[in-house]
Amino acid sequence: MNATTRAPEVLLEARKLTRRFGGLVANQDIDVTLERGMIHVLLGPNGAGKSTCINMLSGDLPPSEGEIRYLGQDITRLTAAQRSQVGIGRSYQRTNIFPQFTVLENVRLAAQSRRQQPWRIFSKAMEAKWALEKAHACIEEAGLGKRTDWVSGVLSHGEQRQLEIAMVLATDAQVLLLDEPLAGMGSEESANMVQVLKRLRQTRGILLVEHDMDAVFAVADRITVMVNGQLLECGPPAQIKASVAVQQAYLGTEDSLHV
Amino acid sequence: MNTHVSLILKLIAVIAIACVPLSGESFYVELVAKMLLMAIFAMSLDLLVGFTGLVSFGHAAYFGIAAYSVALFSANFGQMSLWVLLPAAILLSALAALVIGFFAIRTKGIYFIMVTLAFAQMAYFVFHDTPVGGGSDGMFLDARPSTAIGSWVPFDLDNELHMFYFALAMMLLVYAFLQRVLQSPFGRVLMGIKSNEHRMQSLGYYTFGYKLAAFSLAGGLGGVAGFLYAVLFGYVTPELLSWHESGNVLLMVILGGMGSLVGAVMGAFVFEAMREFFADITKYWQLLMGSVIVALVLFMPGGLTAIPGRIKRALQGGAAK
């Protein structure tokens, strides 16, 4: 890999993101930078504002102040659908799929979103080979190949998380915003997912909200720690691990870091 | 159900319907023709309710607008060609749906139901309280549209049998059309919206446009039904647009089983049959009809189309024990 010799390509850059809900400041002056080939983890206790942050980046929530750039372009005012079209995909903290549809149809719909031709009402969706091929490839990439024809609602929790990844991949997303992809997973499922994430990192940028400390330190290239809606510290895992401020503010004691 | 079995059953049903005129009874021919056009109406609403997740409670507006355009065009321009009048009626209904949908689709859930109802009531009062369409009396059709293409006259809508088969052909056409639409990428997006609209947006779909297109399409197809009604009965009244009719067609869809075109057709047939049957035995028929519908909805969630599956499950459950 000559990736180290190239200057890192900045995919997503947020400056001074602020979100207020009435009098509550859920996010204040948050800066986030995401580069290609990197897994950036958002860390923080419950209520720290991680989901608010990811919702602003994905367009689900308009920021009160601040600016978001994707490949240098201002996308602060774009809707969620528009951000998906430029290359930002996301998964949700609570599984968000089409439970009545098969795995294939979930991912095929995601693929179809890249070439929408709504006026072609007499063509058959299942005859669009490119979308089917894309769906199959993404299902494989997310490690769900054995479940292609299953109704997605009956999959295990972990498999549904994998399905969400496959759907995001099918949209050709360059930036993956993943909200707790490991939540509720068993250790084996979790280990699988870590492998998937590492593989995906090679060609994309991943922003991760995660609580599983082992997984965080196994995959993170950079960690941003948030507390009470504010940015506490940002740096490589070693720096975060050693940070006194992080230990005091977030973890209370050194023991609870589990590392 | 096995696709071959279901195809054969459908074919038998169509043949049975096509044989109705053999009875020689005008009453039945007209009744079944009405069922056929109501089936079109129900299918058009099912596109919204059953496939897109938009519960419109004002669908009679598009039915009525097409019916009135038949009467008004004929009153102003004399006998018109079917090949002009039908597309014009469909277009006007679709256009009305486009305008109403543009506002209604910004709302969700109960608000969407109320807004579609409010718009439909506005349309109702336009025909009921203004002289545009003869007020509350409605108006008679001066002449049914002509089917002539040049000097060739393929069929005659004044002829009861021709009218019946025209309605049957239109019903099959609308069924085939919707079947095709639902298999298209467009149709798949509608189903995705029904399942999880938020997810569709985060996948990059501008769902507003899709929903508006579906709403307008459903309005246009509802217009086909309204057109057939006006031509079949030869008169139109404001009651065609009233909320009773919007409620009736919604009941047909629910009765048949939402999200199934065959269900919508069955719902329309059963609903109209019950209406005739109960009206025949008592003048309090609406009371009886209401009770039956409440019972059906309570004891048959999923509607008529869910029955084969329930029987099958019951049999398999019995066999397993």
Coordinates of C-alpha atoms in Angstrom, one line a residue:
Chain A
M1 CA 0.0 0.0 0.0
N2 CA 1.3 3.4 -0.9
A3 CA -1.5 5.0 1.1
T4 CA 1.0 6.3 3.6
T5 CA 2.9 8.3 1.0
R6 CA -0.2 10.1 -0.2
A7 CA -1.7 13.0 1.7
P8 CA -4.8 11.8 3.3
E9 CA -8.0 12.7 1.5
V10 CA -10.4 14.6 3.7
L11 CA -13.9 13.3 3.0
L12 CA -16.0 14.9 5.6
E13 CA -15.3 18.0 7.7
A14 CA -17.6 19.6 10.2
R15 CA -16.7 22.8 11.9
K16 CA -18.3 24.3 15.1
L17 CA -21.4 22.2 14.8
T18 CA -23.9 23.3 17.4
R19 CA -27.4 22.0 18.0
R20 CA -29.8 23.4 20.5
F21 CA -33.1 21.8 21.6
G22 CA -34.9 24.7 23.3
G23 CA -32.6 25.6 26.1
L24 CA -30.6 22.4 26.0
V25 CA -27.3 22.5 24.1
A26 CA -27.0 19.0 22.8
N27 CA -23.8 19.7 20.7
Q28 CA -21.6 22.7 21.1
D29 CA -18.9 23.7 18.7
I30 CA -18.0 20.1 17.6
D31 CA -15.3 19.7 15.1
V32 CA -15.0 16.4 13.2
T33 CA -12.7 15.5 10.4
L34 CA -12.9 12.2 8.5
E35 CA -10.3 11.0 6.0
R36 CA -10.5 8.2 3.5
G37 CA -9.0 5.0 4.9
M38 CA -9.7 5.9 8.4
I39 CA -12.1 4.8 11.2
H40 CA -13.0 7.7 13.4
V41 CA -14.8 6.7 16.6
L42 CA -17.1 9.0 18.5
L43 CA -16.9 8.1 22.1
G44 CA -18.8 9.4 25.1
P45 CA -21.2 8.5 27.9
N46 CA -24.9 8.3 27.3
G47 CA -26.3 11.8 26.6
A48 CA -23.0 13.1 25.4
G49 CA -24.5 14.1 22.1
K50 CA -23.0 11.4 19.8
S51 CA -26.3 10.6 18.1
T52 CA -27.1 14.2 17.7
C53 CA -23.8 14.7 16.0
I54 CA -24.2 11.8 13.6
N55 CA -27.8 13.0 12.9
M56 CA -26.5 16.4 11.9
L57 CA -23.8 14.9 9.6
S58 CA -26.3 12.6 7.9
G59 CA -28.9 15.4 7.4
D60 CA -31.5 13.9 9.7
L61 CA -31.2 16.9 12.0
P62 CA -30.4 20.4 10.8
P63 CA -27.6 22.0 12.9
S64 CA -28.4 25.3 14.7
E65 CA -24.9 26.6 13.8
G66 CA -21.8 25.4 12.1
E67 CA -20.8 24.1 8.8
I68 CA -20.4 20.6 7.2
R69 CA -18.3 20.0 4.1
Y70 CA -18.0 16.9 1.9
L71 CA -15.0 16.8 -0.4
G72 CA -14.7 20.6 0.2
Q73 CA -18.3 21.3 -0.8
D74 CA -20.7 22.9 1.7
I75 CA -23.5 20.4 2.4
T76 CA -24.8 22.0 5.6
R77 CA -28.2 22.7 4.0
L78 CA -28.7 19.4 2.1
T79 CA -31.5 17.0 3.1
A80 CA -30.8 13.4 4.2
A81 CA -31.7 12.2 0.7
Q82 CA -29.4 14.7 -1.0
R83 CA -26.5 13.7 1.3
S84 CA -27.1 10.1 0.5
Q85 CA -26.8 11.0 -3.2
V86 CA -23.5 12.8 -2.8
G87 CA -22.0 9.8 -1.0
I88 CA -22.8 9.8 2.7
G89 CA -24.5 6.7 4.0
R90 CA -25.6 5.9 7.4
S91 CA -26.9 3.1 9.6
Y92 CA -29.1 3.7 12.7
Q93 CA -28.7 2.9 16.4
R94 CA -32.0 1.1 16.3
T95 CA -32.2 -1.3 13.4
N96 CA -33.8 0.5 10.5
I97 CA -34.6 -1.9 7.6
F98 CA -37.6 -3.0 5.5
P99 CA -38.6 -5.9 7.7
Q100 CA -41.2 -7.4 5.3
F101 CA -38.8 -7.5 2.4
T102 CA -36.1 -10.1 1.7
V103 CA -32.5 -9.3 2.4
L104 CA -32.0 -9.1 -1.4
E105 CA -34.9 -6.6 -1.8
N106 CA -33.6 -4.4 1.0
V107 CA -30.2 -4.1 -0.6
R108 CA -31.5 -4.0 -4.2
L109 CA -33.7 -1.0 -3.2
A110 CA -30.6 0.6 -1.8
A111 CA -28.7 0.0 -5.1
Q112 CA -31.6 1.2 -7.2
S113 CA -31.4 4.6 -5.4
R114 CA -28.3 5.4 -7.4
R115 CA -30.1 5.2 -10.8
Q116 CA -33.7 6.2 -10.2
Q117 CA -35.8 6.1 -13.3
P118 CA -39.3 6.5 -11.8
W119 CA -40.9 7.2 -15.2
R120 CA -40.0 3.7 -16.5
I121 CA -43.1 2.2 -14.9
F122 CA -43.2 -0.6 -17.5
S123 CA -39.8 -2.0 -16.8
K124 CA -39.4 -4.8 -14.2
A125 CA -37.4 -4.0 -11.2
M126 CA -36.1 -7.6 -11.0
E127 CA -34.8 -7.4 -14.5
A128 CA -32.4 -4.5 -13.8
K129 CA -29.3 -6.7 -13.7
W130 CA -26.9 -4.0 -12.5
A131 CA -28.9 -3.5 -9.4
L132 CA -29.2 -7.2 -8.6
E133 CA -25.5 -7.7 -9.2
K134 CA -24.7 -4.8 -7.0
A135 CA -27.0 -6.1 -4.3
H136 CA -25.5 -9.5 -4.4
A137 CA -22.0 -8.1 -4.2
C138 CA -22.8 -5.9 -1.2
I139 CA -24.5 -8.7 0.6
E140 CA -21.4 -10.8 0.2
E141 CA -19.2 -7.9 1.3
A142 CA -21.2 -7.5 4.5
G143 CA -20.9 -11.3 5.1
L144 CA -24.6 -12.1 4.6
G145 CA -24.4 -14.3 1.6
K146 CA -26.2 -17.2 3.2
R147 CA -29.2 -15.1 4.0
T148 CA -29.9 -13.5 0.6
D149 CA -33.4 -14.8 0.2
W150 CA -34.5 -14.6 3.8
V151 CA -37.2 -12.2 5.0
S152 CA -35.1 -9.6 6.8
G153 CA -37.4 -9.2 9.7
V154 CA -36.6 -12.7 11.0
L155 CA -32.8 -12.3 10.9
S156 CA -30.8 -12.2 14.1
H157 CA -30.0 -8.8 15.5
G158 CA -26.4 -9.0 14.4
E159 CA -27.4 -10.0 10.9
Q160 CA -29.8 -7.1 10.7
R161 CA -26.9 -4.8 11.5
Q162 CA -24.9 -6.5 8.8
L163 CA -27.8 -5.9 6.4
E164 CA -27.7 -2.2 7.2
I165 CA -24.1 -2.2 6.3
A166 CA -24.8 -3.9 3.0
M167 CA -27.5 -1.3 2.3
V168 CA -25.2 1.5 2.9
L169 CA -22.6 -0.1 0.7
A170 CA -25.1 -0.5 -2.1
T171 CA -25.5 3.3 -2.2
D172 CA -21.8 3.6 -3.1
A173 CA -21.3 5.7 0.0
Q174 CA -17.8 7.0 0.5
V175 CA -18.5 8.1 4.0
L176 CA -20.2 5.5 6.4
L177 CA -21.8 7.0 9.4
L178 CA -22.5 4.0 11.7
D179 CA -24.4 4.5 14.9
E180 CA -23.5 1.6 17.3
P181 CA -23.1 -1.1 14.7
L182 CA -22.0 -3.6 17.4
A183 CA -24.8 -2.9 19.9
G184 CA -26.5 -6.0 21.1
M185 CA -24.1 -8.3 19.3
G186 CA -22.6 -11.5 20.7
S187 CA -18.8 -11.7 20.8
E188 CA -18.5 -13.8 17.7
E189 CA -20.8 -11.5 15.7
S190 CA -19.0 -8.6 17.1
A191 CA -15.6 -10.0 16.0
N192 CA -17.0 -10.6 12.5
M193 CA -18.3 -7.1 12.3
V194 CA -14.9 -5.7 13.3
Q195 CA -13.3 -7.6 10.4
V196 CA -15.9 -6.2 8.0
L197 CA -15.3 -2.7 9.3
K198 CA -11.5 -3.1 8.8
R199 CA -12.0 -4.3 5.3
L200 CA -14.4 -1.4 4.4
R201 CA -12.0 1.1 5.8
Q202 CA -9.5 0.5 3.0
T203 CA -11.5 2.5 0.4
R204 CA -13.8 4.6 2.5
G205 CA -14.1 6.8 5.5
I206 CA -16.0 5.4 8.5
L207 CA -17.4 7.4 11.4
L208 CA -18.4 5.2 14.2
V209 CA -20.4 5.7 17.4
E210 CA -19.6 2.8 19.6
H211 CA -19.6 1.7 23.3
D212 CA -17.8 -1.6 23.0
M213 CA -14.3 -0.5 24.3
D214 CA -12.5 -3.6 23.0
A215 CA -13.9 -3.1 19.6
V216 CA -13.2 0.7 19.7
F217 CA -9.6 0.2 20.4
A218 CA -9.3 -2.6 17.9
V219 CA -10.5 -0.6 15.0
A220 CA -10.1 3.1 15.7
D221 CA -7.5 5.2 13.9
R222 CA -8.7 8.3 15.7
I223 CA -11.1 8.9 18.6
T224 CA -13.1 11.9 19.5
V225 CA -14.4 12.0 23.0
M226 CA -17.6 14.0 23.8
V227 CA -19.0 14.9 27.2
N228 CA -22.2 16.8 27.8
G229 CA -22.4 17.9 24.2
Q230 CA -18.8 19.3 24.2
L231 CA -15.7 18.0 22.5
L232 CA -13.3 16.9 25.2
E233 CA -10.4 15.4 23.3
C234 CA -9.5 14.1 19.9
G235 CA -6.6 12.1 18.9
P236 CA -5.1 8.6 18.1
P237 CA -6.2 5.8 20.5
A238 CA -2.9 5.8 22.4
Q239 CA -3.4 9.5 23.3
I240 CA -7.0 8.9 24.4
K241 CA -6.0 6.0 26.5
A242 CA -3.4 8.0 28.2
S243 CA -5.5 11.2 28.6
V244 CA -6.1 12.1 32.2
A245 CA -8.9 14.4 31.2
V246 CA -10.7 11.6 29.4
Q247 CA -10.3 9.3 32.4
Q248 CA -11.6 11.9 34.8
A249 CA -14.5 13.3 32.8
Y250 CA -15.7 10.2 31.0
L251 CA -14.6 7.2 32.8
G252 CA -14.3 8.3 36.4
T253 CA -11.5 5.8 37.1
E254 CA -8.9 4.1 35.1
D255 CA -10.3 0.7 35.7
S256 CA -13.5 1.1 33.7
L257 CA -11.5 1.6 30.5
H258 CA -11.1 -2.2 30.3
V259 CA -7.9 -1.9 28.4
Chain B
M1 CA -50.8 -19.5 -3.3
N2 CA -49.3 -21.4 -6.2
T3 CA -49.0 -19.0 -9.1
H4 CA -50.6 -21.5 -11.6
V5 CA -53.5 -22.2 -9.3
S6 CA -54.0 -18.5 -8.7
L7 CA -53.8 -17.8 -12.5
I8 CA -56.4 -20.5 -13.2
L9 CA -58.7 -19.1 -10.5
K10 CA -58.4 -15.6 -11.9
L11 CA -59.2 -16.9 -15.4
I12 CA -62.3 -18.7 -14.1
A13 CA -63.5 -15.6 -12.3
V14 CA -63.1 -13.5 -15.5
I15 CA -64.9 -16.1 -17.6
A16 CA -67.7 -16.2 -15.0
I17 CA -68.0 -12.5 -15.1
A18 CA -68.0 -12.5 -18.8
C19 CA -70.9 -14.9 -18.8
V20 CA -73.2 -12.7 -16.7
P21 CA -75.0 -11.2 -19.7
L22 CA -76.1 -14.8 -20.6
S23 CA -78.6 -14.4 -17.7
G24 CA -80.5 -12.0 -20.0
E25 CA -81.3 -9.9 -16.9
S26 CA -80.6 -6.2 -17.5
F27 CA -80.5 -5.8 -13.7
Y28 CA -77.6 -8.1 -13.3
V29 CA -75.7 -6.8 -16.3
E30 CA -75.9 -3.3 -14.9
L31 CA -75.1 -4.4 -11.4
V32 CA -72.0 -6.3 -12.4
A33 CA -70.9 -3.4 -14.7
K34 CA -71.1 -1.2 -11.6
M35 CA -69.1 -3.7 -9.6
L36 CA -66.4 -3.7 -12.4
L37 CA -66.1 0.0 -12.3
M38 CA -66.0 0.0 -8.5
A39 CA -63.3 -2.6 -8.7
I40 CA -61.2 -0.1 -10.8
F41 CA -62.0 2.6 -8.1
A42 CA -60.9 0.3 -5.3
M43 CA -57.7 -0.8 -7.1
S44 CA -56.8 2.8 -7.6
L45 CA -57.2 3.6 -3.9
D46 CA -55.3 0.4 -3.0
L47 CA -52.3 1.8 -4.8
L48 CA -52.2 4.5 -2.2
V49 CA -53.5 2.7 0.9
G50 CA -52.2 -0.8 0.4
F51 CA -48.9 -0.2 -1.5
T52 CA -47.7 3.3 -0.6
G53 CA -49.2 3.6 2.9
L54 CA -51.1 6.8 2.1
V55 CA -54.6 6.5 3.6
S56 CA -56.6 8.9 1.5
F57 CA -60.1 9.6 2.7
G58 CA -61.1 11.8 -0.2
H59 CA -60.7 9.5 -3.1
A60 CA -64.3 10.0 -4.3
A61 CA -63.2 13.5 -5.4
Y62 CA -61.3 12.1 -8.4
F63 CA -64.1 9.7 -9.3
G64 CA -66.6 12.6 -9.2
I65 CA -64.4 15.0 -11.1
A66 CA -64.0 12.6 -14.0
A67 CA -67.8 11.8 -13.9
Y68 CA -68.7 15.5 -14.0
S69 CA -66.2 16.2 -16.8
V70 CA -68.1 13.6 -18.9
A71 CA -71.4 15.3 -18.2
L72 CA -70.0 18.9 -18.6
F73 CA -68.1 18.2 -21.8
S74 CA -71.1 16.5 -23.3
A75 CA -73.4 19.4 -22.2
N76 CA -71.1 22.0 -23.8
F77 CA -69.8 20.3 -26.9
G78 CA -72.5 17.8 -27.7
Q79 CA -71.6 14.1 -28.3
M80 CA -67.9 13.6 -27.9
S81 CA -65.5 10.9 -29.0
L82 CA -64.6 8.3 -26.4
W83 CA -61.0 8.5 -27.5
V84 CA -60.9 12.2 -26.5
L85 CA -63.3 12.2 -23.6
L86 CA -61.8 9.3 -21.7
P87 CA -58.2 10.7 -21.7
A88 CA -59.5 14.2 -20.9
A89 CA -61.5 12.9 -17.9
I90 CA -58.5 10.9 -16.7
L91 CA -56.2 13.9 -17.1
L92 CA -58.5 16.2 -15.2
S93 CA -58.7 13.8 -12.3
A94 CA -55.0 13.2 -12.3
L95 CA -54.4 17.0 -12.4
A96 CA -56.8 17.6 -9.5
A97 CA -55.0 14.9 -7.5
L98 CA -51.6 16.4 -8.4
V99 CA -52.7 19.8 -7.0
I100 CA -54.4 18.4 -3.9
G101 CA -51.6 15.9 -3.3
F102 CA -49.0 18.7 -3.5
F103 CA -50.5 20.1 -0.3
A104 CA -51.8 16.9 1.3
I105 CA -48.6 14.9 1.0
R106 CA -46.8 17.3 3.3
T107 CA -48.9 15.9 6.1
K108 CA -48.8 12.5 7.7
G109 CA -51.1 10.0 9.4
I110 CA -54.3 11.4 10.8
Y111 CA -53.6 14.8 9.3
F112 CA -53.2 13.4 5.8
I113 CA -56.6 11.6 6.2
M114 CA -58.2 14.9 7.3
V115 CA -56.6 17.0 4.6
T116 CA -57.6 14.7 1.8
L117 CA -61.1 14.6 3.3
A118 CA -61.3 18.4 3.5
F119 CA -60.2 18.8 -0.1
A120 CA -62.7 16.2 -1.3
Q121 CA -65.5 18.0 0.6
M122 CA -64.5 21.3 -1.1
A123 CA -64.9 19.6 -4.4
Y124 CA -68.2 18.2 -3.3
F125 CA -69.5 21.7 -2.4
V126 CA -68.3 23.1 -5.7
F127 CA -70.7 20.8 -7.5
H128 CA -73.4 20.8 -4.7
D129 CA -73.7 24.5 -4.0
T130 CA -72.7 26.2 -7.3
P131 CA -74.6 26.1 -10.6
V132 CA -71.5 24.6 -12.4
G133 CA -72.9 21.1 -12.5
G134 CA -76.6 21.6 -11.9
G135 CA -76.3 22.0 -8.1
S136 CA -77.6 19.3 -5.8
D137 CA -79.7 17.7 -8.5
G138 CA -76.7 16.8 -10.6
M139 CA -77.1 16.5 -14.3
F140 CA -78.0 14.0 -17.0
L141 CA -75.8 13.0 -19.8
D142 CA -77.1 14.3 -23.1
A143 CA -75.3 11.6 -25.1
R144 CA -72.9 8.8 -24.4
P145 CA -69.6 9.2 -26.1
S146 CA -69.2 7.9 -29.6
T147 CA -66.5 5.2 -30.2
A148 CA -66.2 6.0 -33.9
I149 CA -62.7 6.0 -35.4
G150 CA -63.2 7.6 -38.8
S151 CA -66.1 5.8 -40.3
W152 CA -65.5 2.6 -38.3
V153 CA -67.6 2.1 -35.1
P154 CA -66.1 -0.7 -33.1
F155 CA -68.8 -0.8 -30.4
D156 CA -71.7 1.2 -29.1
L157 CA -71.8 2.4 -25.5
D158 CA -75.6 2.8 -25.7
N159 CA -75.8 -0.9 -26.0
E160 CA -76.0 -2.5 -22.6
L161 CA -73.8 -5.5 -23.6
H162 CA -71.2 -3.4 -25.2
M163 CA -71.1 -1.2 -22.2
F164 CA -70.7 -4.2 -19.9
Y165 CA -67.8 -5.7 -21.9
F166 CA -66.2 -2.2 -22.2
A167 CA -66.2 -2.0 -18.3
L168 CA -64.8 -5.5 -18.1
A169 CA -62.0 -4.7 -20.5
M170 CA -61.2 -1.5 -18.7
M171 CA -61.1 -3.3 -15.4
L172 CA -58.7 -5.9 -16.8
L173 CA -56.6 -3.2 -18.4
V174 CA -56.3 -1.3 -15.1
Y175 CA -55.5 -4.5 -13.3
A176 CA -52.7 -5.4 -15.8
F177 CA -51.4 -1.8 -15.7
L178 CA -51.2 -1.7 -11.9
Q179 CA -49.7 -5.1 -11.8
R180 CA -47.0 -4.0 -14.1
V181 CA -46.4 -0.7 -12.3
L182 CA -46.0 -2.5 -9.0
Q183 CA -43.3 -4.7 -10.4
S184 CA -41.4 -1.7 -11.8
P185 CA -38.6 0.1 -9.9
F186 CA -41.2 2.8 -9.2
G187 CA -43.6 0.4 -7.6
R188 CA -40.8 -1.1 -5.5
V189 CA -40.0 2.4 -4.2
L190 CA -43.7 2.9 -3.2
M191 CA -43.6 -0.3 -1.2
G192 CA -40.4 0.8 0.4
I193 CA -42.1 4.0 1.4
K194 CA -45.0 2.1 2.9
S195 CA -42.6 -0.1 4.8
N196 CA -40.2 2.6 6.1
E197 CA -40.3 6.0 4.5
H198 CA -37.5 7.4 6.7
R199 CA -35.2 4.7 5.5
M200 CA -36.0 5.4 1.9
Q201 CA -35.0 9.0 2.4
S202 CA -31.7 8.1 4.0
L203 CA -31.1 5.8 1.0
G204 CA -31.3 8.8 -1.2
Y205 CA -34.9 8.7 -2.4
Y206 CA -36.9 11.9 -2.7
T207 CA -40.0 10.3 -1.4
F208 CA -42.2 13.4 -1.8
G209 CA -42.0 13.1 -5.6
Y210 CA -42.8 9.4 -5.6
K211 CA -45.8 9.8 -3.3
L212 CA -47.1 12.7 -5.3
A213 CA -46.7 10.7 -8.5
A214 CA -48.6 7.8 -6.9
F215 CA -51.3 10.1 -5.6
S216 CA -51.8 11.6 -9.1
L217 CA -51.7 8.2 -10.8
A218 CA -54.3 6.9 -8.3
G219 CA -56.5 10.0 -9.0
G220 CA -56.3 9.4 -12.7
L221 CA -57.3 5.7 -12.4
G222 CA -60.1 6.7 -10.0
G223 CA -61.1 8.9 -12.9
V224 CA -61.4 5.9 -15.2
A225 CA -64.0 4.5 -12.7
G226 CA -65.8 7.8 -12.5
F227 CA -65.9 8.1 -16.3
L228 CA -67.4 4.6 -16.6
Y229 CA -70.0 5.4 -13.9
A230 CA -71.2 8.5 -15.8
V231 CA -71.4 6.7 -19.1
L232 CA -73.1 3.6 -17.6
F233 CA -75.8 5.4 -15.6
G234 CA -76.1 8.5 -17.8
Y235 CA -76.3 10.9 -14.9
V236 CA -74.0 12.4 -12.2
T237 CA -74.8 13.9 -8.8
P238 CA -72.7 15.6 -6.2
E239 CA -73.1 12.6 -4.0
L240 CA -70.5 10.8 -6.1
L241 CA -67.9 13.1 -4.5
S242 CA -69.3 12.9 -0.9
W243 CA -67.3 11.5 1.9
H244 CA -69.7 8.5 2.0
E245 CA -68.3 7.3 -1.3
S246 CA -64.7 7.9 -0.1
G247 CA -65.5 5.8 2.9
N248 CA -67.2 3.1 0.9
V249 CA -64.2 2.6 -1.4
L250 CA -61.9 2.6 1.6
L251 CA -64.1 -0.2 3.1
M252 CA -63.9 -2.1 -0.2
V253 CA -60.1 -2.0 0.0
I254 CA -60.1 -3.0 3.7
L255 CA -62.7 -5.7 3.1
G256 CA -60.7 -7.3 0.3
G257 CA -57.3 -7.0 2.0
M258 CA -55.1 -4.0 1.6
G259 CA -52.0 -4.4 -0.6
S260 CA -53.6 -6.8 -3.0
L261 CA -55.1 -5.8 -6.3
V262 CA -57.2 -9.0 -6.4
G263 CA -58.4 -8.1 -2.9
A264 CA -59.5 -4.7 -4.0
V265 CA -61.5 -6.3 -6.8
M266 CA -63.1 -8.8 -4.5
G267 CA -63.8 -6.2 -1.9
A268 CA -65.6 -4.1 -4.5
F269 CA -67.7 -7.0 -5.7
V270 CA -68.6 -8.2 -2.2
F271 CA -69.4 -4.7 -1.0
E272 CA -71.7 -4.0 -3.9
A273 CA -73.3 -7.4 -3.6
M274 CA -74.0 -6.9 0.0
R275 CA -75.4 -3.4 -0.6
E276 CA -77.9 -4.9 -3.1
F277 CA -78.7 -7.8 -0.9
F278 CA -79.4 -5.9 2.2
A279 CA -81.3 -3.1 0.5
D280 CA -83.5 -5.8 -1.0
I281 CA -84.5 -7.4 2.4
T282 CA -84.9 -4.3 4.6
K283 CA -85.0 -0.5 4.4
Y284 CA -82.7 -0.4 7.4
W285 CA -80.1 -2.0 5.2
Q286 CA -77.3 0.4 6.1
L287 CA -77.6 -0.8 9.7
L288 CA -77.2 -4.4 8.7
M289 CA -74.4 -3.7 6.3
G290 CA -72.5 -1.7 8.9
S291 CA -72.8 -4.6 11.4
V292 CA -71.6 -7.1 8.8
I293 CA -68.6 -5.0 7.9
V294 CA -67.6 -4.5 11.6
A295 CA -67.9 -8.2 12.1
L296 CA -65.8 -8.9 8.9
V297 CA -63.1 -6.5 9.9
L298 CA -63.0 -7.8 13.4
F299 CA -62.8 -11.5 12.5
M300 CA -61.0 -11.3 9.3
P301 CA -58.0 -9.1 9.7
G302 CA -56.2 -9.1 6.3
G303 CA -59.5 -9.2 4.5
L304 CA -60.8 -11.7 1.9
T305 CA -57.5 -12.4 0.3
A306 CA -56.1 -13.6 3.7
I307 CA -58.7 -16.4 3.8
P308 CA -56.9 -19.1 1.7
G309 CA -53.7 -18.6 3.8
R310 CA -55.7 -18.9 7.1
I311 CA -57.4 -22.1 5.9
K312 CA -54.1 -23.5 4.9
R313 CA -52.5 -22.6 8.2
A314 CA -55.4 -24.1 10.1
L315 CA -55.2 -27.3 8.1
Q316 CA -51.4 -27.6 8.5
G317 CA -51.8 -26.8 12.2
G318 CA -54.3 -29.5 12.5
A319 CA -52.2 -32.0 10.6
A320 CA -49.2 -31.2 12.8
K321 CA -51.1 -32.2 15.9

